[in-house]
mmCIF file of C-alpha atoms in Angstrom:
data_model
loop_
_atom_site.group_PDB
_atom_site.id
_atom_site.type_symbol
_atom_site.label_atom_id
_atom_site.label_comp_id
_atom_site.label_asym_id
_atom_site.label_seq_id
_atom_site.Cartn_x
_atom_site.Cartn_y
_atom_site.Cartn_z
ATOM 1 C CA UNK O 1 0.000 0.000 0.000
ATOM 2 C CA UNK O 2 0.747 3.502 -0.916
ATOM 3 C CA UNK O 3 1.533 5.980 1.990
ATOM 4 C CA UNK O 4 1.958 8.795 0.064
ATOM 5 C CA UNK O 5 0.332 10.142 -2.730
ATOM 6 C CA UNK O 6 1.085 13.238 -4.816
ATOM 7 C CA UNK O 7 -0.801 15.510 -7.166
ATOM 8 C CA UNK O 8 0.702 18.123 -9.094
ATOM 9 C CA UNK O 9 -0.787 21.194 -11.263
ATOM 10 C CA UNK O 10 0.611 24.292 -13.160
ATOM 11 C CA UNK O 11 -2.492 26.742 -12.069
ATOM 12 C CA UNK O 12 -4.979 27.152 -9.125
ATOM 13 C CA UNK O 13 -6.237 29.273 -6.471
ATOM 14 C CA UNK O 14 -7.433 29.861 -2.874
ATOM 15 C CA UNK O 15 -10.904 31.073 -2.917
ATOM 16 C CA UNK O 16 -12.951 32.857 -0.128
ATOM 17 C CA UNK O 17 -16.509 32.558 -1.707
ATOM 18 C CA UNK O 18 -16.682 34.355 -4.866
ATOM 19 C CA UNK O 19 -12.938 36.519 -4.076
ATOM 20 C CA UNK O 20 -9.988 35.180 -4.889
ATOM 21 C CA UNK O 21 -7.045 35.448 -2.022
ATOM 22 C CA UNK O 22 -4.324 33.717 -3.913
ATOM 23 C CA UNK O 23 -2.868 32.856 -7.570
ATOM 24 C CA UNK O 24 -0.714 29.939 -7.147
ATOM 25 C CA UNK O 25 1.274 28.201 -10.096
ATOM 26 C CA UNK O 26 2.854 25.532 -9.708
ATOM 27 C CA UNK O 27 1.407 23.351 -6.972
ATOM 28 C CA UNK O 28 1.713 19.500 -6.129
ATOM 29 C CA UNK O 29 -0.578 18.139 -2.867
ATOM 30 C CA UNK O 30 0.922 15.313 -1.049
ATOM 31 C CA UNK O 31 -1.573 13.212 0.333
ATOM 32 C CA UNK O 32 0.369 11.890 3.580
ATOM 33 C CA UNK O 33 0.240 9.291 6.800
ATOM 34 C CA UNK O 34 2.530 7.701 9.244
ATOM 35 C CA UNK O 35 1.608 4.464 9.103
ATOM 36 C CA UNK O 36 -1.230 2.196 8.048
ATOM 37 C CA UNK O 37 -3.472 3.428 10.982
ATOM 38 C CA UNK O 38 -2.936 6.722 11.162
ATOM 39 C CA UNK O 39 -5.509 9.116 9.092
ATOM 40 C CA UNK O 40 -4.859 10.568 5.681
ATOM 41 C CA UNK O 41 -3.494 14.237 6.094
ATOM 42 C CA UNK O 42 -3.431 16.682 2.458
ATOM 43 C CA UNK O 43 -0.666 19.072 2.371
ATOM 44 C CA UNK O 44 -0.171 21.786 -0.494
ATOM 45 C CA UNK O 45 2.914 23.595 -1.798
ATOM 46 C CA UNK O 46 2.607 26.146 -4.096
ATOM 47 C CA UNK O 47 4.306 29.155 -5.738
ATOM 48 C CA UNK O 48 2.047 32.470 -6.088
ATOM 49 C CA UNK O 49 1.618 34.942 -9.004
ATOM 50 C CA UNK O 50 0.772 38.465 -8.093
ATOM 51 C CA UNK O 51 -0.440 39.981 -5.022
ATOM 52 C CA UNK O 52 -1.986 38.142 -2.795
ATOM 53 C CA UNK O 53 -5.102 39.042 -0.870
ATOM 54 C CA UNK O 54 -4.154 38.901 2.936
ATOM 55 C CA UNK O 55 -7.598 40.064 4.503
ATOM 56 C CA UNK O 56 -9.480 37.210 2.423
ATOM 57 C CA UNK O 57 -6.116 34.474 3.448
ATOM 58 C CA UNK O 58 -7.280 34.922 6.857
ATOM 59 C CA UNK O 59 -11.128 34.418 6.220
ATOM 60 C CA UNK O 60 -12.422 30.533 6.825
ATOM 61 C CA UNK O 61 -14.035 28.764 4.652
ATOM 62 C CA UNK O 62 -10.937 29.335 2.287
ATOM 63 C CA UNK O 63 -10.928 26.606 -0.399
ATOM 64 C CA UNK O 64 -7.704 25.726 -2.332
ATOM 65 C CA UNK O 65 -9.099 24.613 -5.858
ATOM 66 C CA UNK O 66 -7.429 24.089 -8.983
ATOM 67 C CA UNK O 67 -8.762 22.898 -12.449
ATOM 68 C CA UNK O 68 -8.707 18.973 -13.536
ATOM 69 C CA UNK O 69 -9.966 17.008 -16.618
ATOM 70 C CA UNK O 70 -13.920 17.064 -16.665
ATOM 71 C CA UNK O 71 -14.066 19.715 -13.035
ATOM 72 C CA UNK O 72 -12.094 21.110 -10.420
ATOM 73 C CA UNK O 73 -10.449 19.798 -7.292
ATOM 74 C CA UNK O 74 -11.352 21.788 -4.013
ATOM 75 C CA UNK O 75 -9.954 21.436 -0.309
ATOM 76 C CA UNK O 76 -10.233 23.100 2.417
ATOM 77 C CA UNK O 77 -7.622 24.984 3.829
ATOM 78 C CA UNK O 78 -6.875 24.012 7.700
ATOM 79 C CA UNK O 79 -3.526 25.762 8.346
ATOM 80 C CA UNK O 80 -1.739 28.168 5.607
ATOM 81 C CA UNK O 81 1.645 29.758 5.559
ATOM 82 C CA UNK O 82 2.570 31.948 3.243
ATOM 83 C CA UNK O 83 6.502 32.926 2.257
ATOM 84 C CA UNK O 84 8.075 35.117 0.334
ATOM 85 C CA UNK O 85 7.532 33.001 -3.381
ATOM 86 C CA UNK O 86 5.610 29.618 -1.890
ATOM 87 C CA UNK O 87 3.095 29.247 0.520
ATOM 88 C CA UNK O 88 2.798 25.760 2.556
ATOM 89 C CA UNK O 89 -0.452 24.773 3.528
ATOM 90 C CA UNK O 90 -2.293 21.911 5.598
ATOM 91 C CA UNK O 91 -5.772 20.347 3.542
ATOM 92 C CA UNK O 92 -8.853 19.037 5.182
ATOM 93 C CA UNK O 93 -10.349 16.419 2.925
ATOM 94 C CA UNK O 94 -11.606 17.099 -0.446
ATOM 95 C CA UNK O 95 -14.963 18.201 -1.571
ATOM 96 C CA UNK O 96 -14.965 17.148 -4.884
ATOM 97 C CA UNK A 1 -21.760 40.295 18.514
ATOM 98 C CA UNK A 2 -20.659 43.388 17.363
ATOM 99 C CA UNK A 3 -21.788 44.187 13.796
ATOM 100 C CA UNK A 4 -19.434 42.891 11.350
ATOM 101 C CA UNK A 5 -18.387 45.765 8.929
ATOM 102 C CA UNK A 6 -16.797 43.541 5.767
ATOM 103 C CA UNK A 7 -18.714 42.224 3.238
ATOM 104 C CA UNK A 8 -18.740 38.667 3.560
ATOM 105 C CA UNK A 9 -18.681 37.241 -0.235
ATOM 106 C CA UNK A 10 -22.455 35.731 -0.714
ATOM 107 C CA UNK A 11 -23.930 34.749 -3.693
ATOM 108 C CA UNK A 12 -27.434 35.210 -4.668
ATOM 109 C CA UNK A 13 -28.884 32.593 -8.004
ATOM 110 C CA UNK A 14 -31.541 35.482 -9.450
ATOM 111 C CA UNK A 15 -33.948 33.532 -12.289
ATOM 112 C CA UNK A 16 -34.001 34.764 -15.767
ATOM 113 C CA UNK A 17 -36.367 33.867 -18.481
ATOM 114 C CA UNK A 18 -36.169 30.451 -19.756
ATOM 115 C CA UNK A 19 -34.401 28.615 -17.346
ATOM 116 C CA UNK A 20 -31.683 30.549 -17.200
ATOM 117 C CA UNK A 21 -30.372 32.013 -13.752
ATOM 118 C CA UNK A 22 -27.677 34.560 -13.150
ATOM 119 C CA UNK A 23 -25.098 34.535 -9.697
ATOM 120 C CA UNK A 24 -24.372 37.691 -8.218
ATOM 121 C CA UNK A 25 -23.087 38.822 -5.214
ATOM 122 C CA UNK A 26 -25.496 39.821 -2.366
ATOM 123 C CA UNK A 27 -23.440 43.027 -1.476
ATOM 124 C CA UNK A 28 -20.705 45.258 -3.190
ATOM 125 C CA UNK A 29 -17.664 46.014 -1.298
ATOM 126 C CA UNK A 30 -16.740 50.025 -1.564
ATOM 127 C CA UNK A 31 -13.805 48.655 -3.379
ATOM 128 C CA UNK A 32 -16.311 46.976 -5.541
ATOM 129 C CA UNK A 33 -18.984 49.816 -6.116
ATOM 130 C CA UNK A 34 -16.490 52.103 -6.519
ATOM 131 C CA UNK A 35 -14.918 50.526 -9.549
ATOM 132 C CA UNK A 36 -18.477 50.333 -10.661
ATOM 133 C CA UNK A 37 -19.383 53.718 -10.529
ATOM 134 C CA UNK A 38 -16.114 54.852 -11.962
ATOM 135 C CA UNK A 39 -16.008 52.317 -14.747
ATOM 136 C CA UNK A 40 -18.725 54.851 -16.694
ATOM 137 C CA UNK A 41 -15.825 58.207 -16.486
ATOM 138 C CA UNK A 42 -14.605 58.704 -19.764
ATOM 139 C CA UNK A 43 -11.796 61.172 -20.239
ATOM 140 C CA UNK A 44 -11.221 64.641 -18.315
ATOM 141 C CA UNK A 45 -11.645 67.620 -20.035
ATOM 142 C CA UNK A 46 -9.033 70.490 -19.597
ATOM 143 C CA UNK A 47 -11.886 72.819 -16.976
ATOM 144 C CA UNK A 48 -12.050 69.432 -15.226
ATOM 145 C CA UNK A 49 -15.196 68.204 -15.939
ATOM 146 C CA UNK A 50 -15.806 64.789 -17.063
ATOM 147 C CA UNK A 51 -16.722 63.130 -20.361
ATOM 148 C CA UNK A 52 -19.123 60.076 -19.630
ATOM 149 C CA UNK A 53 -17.926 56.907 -21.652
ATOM 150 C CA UNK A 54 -21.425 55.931 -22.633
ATOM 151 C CA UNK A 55 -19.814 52.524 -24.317
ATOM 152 C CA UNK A 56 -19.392 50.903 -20.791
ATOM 153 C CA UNK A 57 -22.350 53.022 -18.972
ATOM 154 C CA UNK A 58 -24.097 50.576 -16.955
ATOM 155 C CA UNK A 59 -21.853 47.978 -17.416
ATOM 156 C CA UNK A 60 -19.752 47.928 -14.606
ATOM 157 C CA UNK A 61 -22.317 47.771 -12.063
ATOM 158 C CA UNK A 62 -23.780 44.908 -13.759
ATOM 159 C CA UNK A 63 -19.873 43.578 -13.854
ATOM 160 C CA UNK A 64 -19.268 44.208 -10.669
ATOM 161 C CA UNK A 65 -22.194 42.498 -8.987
ATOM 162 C CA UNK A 66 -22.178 39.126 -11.666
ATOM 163 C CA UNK A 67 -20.220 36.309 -10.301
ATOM 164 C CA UNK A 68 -21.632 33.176 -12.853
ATOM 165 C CA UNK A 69 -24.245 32.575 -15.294
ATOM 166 C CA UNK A 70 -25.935 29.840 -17.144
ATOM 167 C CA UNK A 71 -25.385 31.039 -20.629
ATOM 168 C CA UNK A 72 -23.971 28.491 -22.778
ATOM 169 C CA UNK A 73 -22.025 29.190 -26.576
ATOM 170 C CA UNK A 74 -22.593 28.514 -30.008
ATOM 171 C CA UNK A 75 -21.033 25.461 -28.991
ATOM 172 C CA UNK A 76 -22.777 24.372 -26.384
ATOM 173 C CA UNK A 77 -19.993 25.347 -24.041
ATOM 174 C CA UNK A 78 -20.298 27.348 -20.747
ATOM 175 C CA UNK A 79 -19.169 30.476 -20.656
ATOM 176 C CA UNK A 80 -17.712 32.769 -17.962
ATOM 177 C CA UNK A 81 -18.523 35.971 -16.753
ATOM 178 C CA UNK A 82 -16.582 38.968 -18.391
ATOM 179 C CA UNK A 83 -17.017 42.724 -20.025
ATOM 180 C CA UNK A 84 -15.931 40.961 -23.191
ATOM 181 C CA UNK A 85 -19.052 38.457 -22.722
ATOM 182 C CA UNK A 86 -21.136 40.771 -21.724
ATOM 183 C CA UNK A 87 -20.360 42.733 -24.702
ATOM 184 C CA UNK A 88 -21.554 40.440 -26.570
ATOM 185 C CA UNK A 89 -24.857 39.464 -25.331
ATOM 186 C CA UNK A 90 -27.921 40.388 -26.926
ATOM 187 C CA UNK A 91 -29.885 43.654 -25.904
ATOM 188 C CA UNK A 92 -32.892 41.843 -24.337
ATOM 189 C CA UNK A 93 -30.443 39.398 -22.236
ATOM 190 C CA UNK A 94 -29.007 42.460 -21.069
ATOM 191 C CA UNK A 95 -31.868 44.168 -20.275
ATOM 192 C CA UNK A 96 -32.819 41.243 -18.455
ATOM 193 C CA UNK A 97 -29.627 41.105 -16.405
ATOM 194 C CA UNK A 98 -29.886 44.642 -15.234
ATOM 195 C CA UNK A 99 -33.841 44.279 -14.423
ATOM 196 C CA UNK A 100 -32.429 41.406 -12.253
ATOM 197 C CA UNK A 101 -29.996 43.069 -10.637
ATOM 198 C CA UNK A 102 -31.410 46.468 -9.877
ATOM 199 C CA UNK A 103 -34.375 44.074 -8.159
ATOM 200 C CA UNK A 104 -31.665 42.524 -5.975
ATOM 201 C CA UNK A 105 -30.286 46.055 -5.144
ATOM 202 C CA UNK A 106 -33.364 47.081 -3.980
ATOM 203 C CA UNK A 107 -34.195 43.749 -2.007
ATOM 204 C CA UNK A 108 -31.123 43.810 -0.028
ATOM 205 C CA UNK A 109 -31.686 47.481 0.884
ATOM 206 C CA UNK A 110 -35.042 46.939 1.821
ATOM 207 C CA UNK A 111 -33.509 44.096 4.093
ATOM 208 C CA UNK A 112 -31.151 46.400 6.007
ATOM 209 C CA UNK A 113 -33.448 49.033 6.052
ATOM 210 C CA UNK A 114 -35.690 46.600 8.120
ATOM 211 C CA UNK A 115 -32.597 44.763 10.302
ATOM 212 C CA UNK A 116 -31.686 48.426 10.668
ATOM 213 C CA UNK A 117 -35.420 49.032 12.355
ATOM 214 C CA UNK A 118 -34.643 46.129 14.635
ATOM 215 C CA UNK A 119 -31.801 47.781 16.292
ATOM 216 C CA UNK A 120 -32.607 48.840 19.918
ATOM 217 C CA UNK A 121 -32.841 52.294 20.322
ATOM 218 C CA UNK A 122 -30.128 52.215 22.937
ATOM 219 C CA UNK A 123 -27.547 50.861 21.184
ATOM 220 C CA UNK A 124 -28.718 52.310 17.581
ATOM 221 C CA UNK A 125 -26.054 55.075 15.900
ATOM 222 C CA UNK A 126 -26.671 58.436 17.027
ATOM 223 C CA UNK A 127 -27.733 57.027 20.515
ATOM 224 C CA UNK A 128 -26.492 59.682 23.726
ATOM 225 C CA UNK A 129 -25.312 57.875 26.170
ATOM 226 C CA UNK A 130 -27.570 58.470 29.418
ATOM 227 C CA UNK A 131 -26.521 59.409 32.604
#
């Protein structure tokens, strides 16, 4: 069995409702867990284009979503750091 | 809880004829009606006054306020929101979409008109403090 798992994209975005907060490029989500028992934890790295919007970064429910053949992904975002060129963030589940 | 003074970003699905259904949001920022209300100034003359630039007038209320829509393409593709699309739409469609929003407009300040007579008196704006 797998105990990591990782999905990559070139574009995306972290969305508070309709506003978007963030511009990312480059992203890959690592879907992680210690061993066999443990529960599945999601956790995004990203670059970001642009300015970002720091008001709506703080604002909950902030999705991360990103385009994908036939839809979108979309997570929630639990725990979010952003640096100077990447941001690092912590996923709940996804939504679809 | 103290009022909260931000705009938190709602959407409202407004029906259109046939079917179709526009998504705007329930309330404009002042960043957002702002842009709207500018988005109509032309050019500035040399006295100062201003030229209106009657090719967008309208528009970026209607711009500012639509989020999604249900309109589909020649190719049966959906379409998204922007001052190129809307551009492009026919005049009735238009029409329609402004009809629908102006309604909303008018909803939502009816609805904080009437929050706004819920307020207690003591705590209302204005209120002197007594002694």
């Amino acid at each position: 069995m797998f105990r990591t798992l990782t999905l990559r994209g070139v574009s995306g975005s972290l969305n508070w409702g309709y506003r978007s907060a963030a511009t990312l490029t480059g992203w890959s989500v690592r879907r992680v867990r210690e061993d066999d028992r443990a529960p599945w934890r999601w956790e995004l790295e990203a670059g970001y284009t642009g300015p970002v919007d720091s008001f709506s970064l703080r604002q909950r429910p902030l999705l991360f979503t990103a385009p994908r053949r036939g839809g979108f992904w979309c997570w929630p975002v639990q725990t979010l750091h952003v640096g100077e060129t990447r941001l690092i963030a912590t996923l709940g589940p996804p939504e679809y | 809880m103290p009022r909260l003074r931000f705009v938190t970003p709602e959407v409202v699905r407004l029906p259109l004829s046939e079917g179709d259904w526009i998504e705007v949001k329930k309330r404009l920022t002042v960043g957002e009606a702002r842009q709207a209300t500018s988005s109509f100034i032309g050019t500035f003359t040399r006295d100062g006054a201003r030229t209106v630039n009657m090719e967008t007038l309208g528009m970026g209320n209607v711009l500012a306020y639509l989020v999604r829509w249900s309109f589909r393409d020649s190719n049966d593709l959906p379409t998204t929101v922007s001052l190129d699309a809307i551009k492009l739409l026919d005049l009735d469609t238009y029409r329609e979409i402004e009809e629908a929003i102006e309604a909303h407009e008018t909803r939502v300040a009816m609805e904080d008109a009437e929050r706004e007579k819920k307020v207690p008196a003591s705590i209302a704006p204005g209120a002197s403090p007594t002694s």
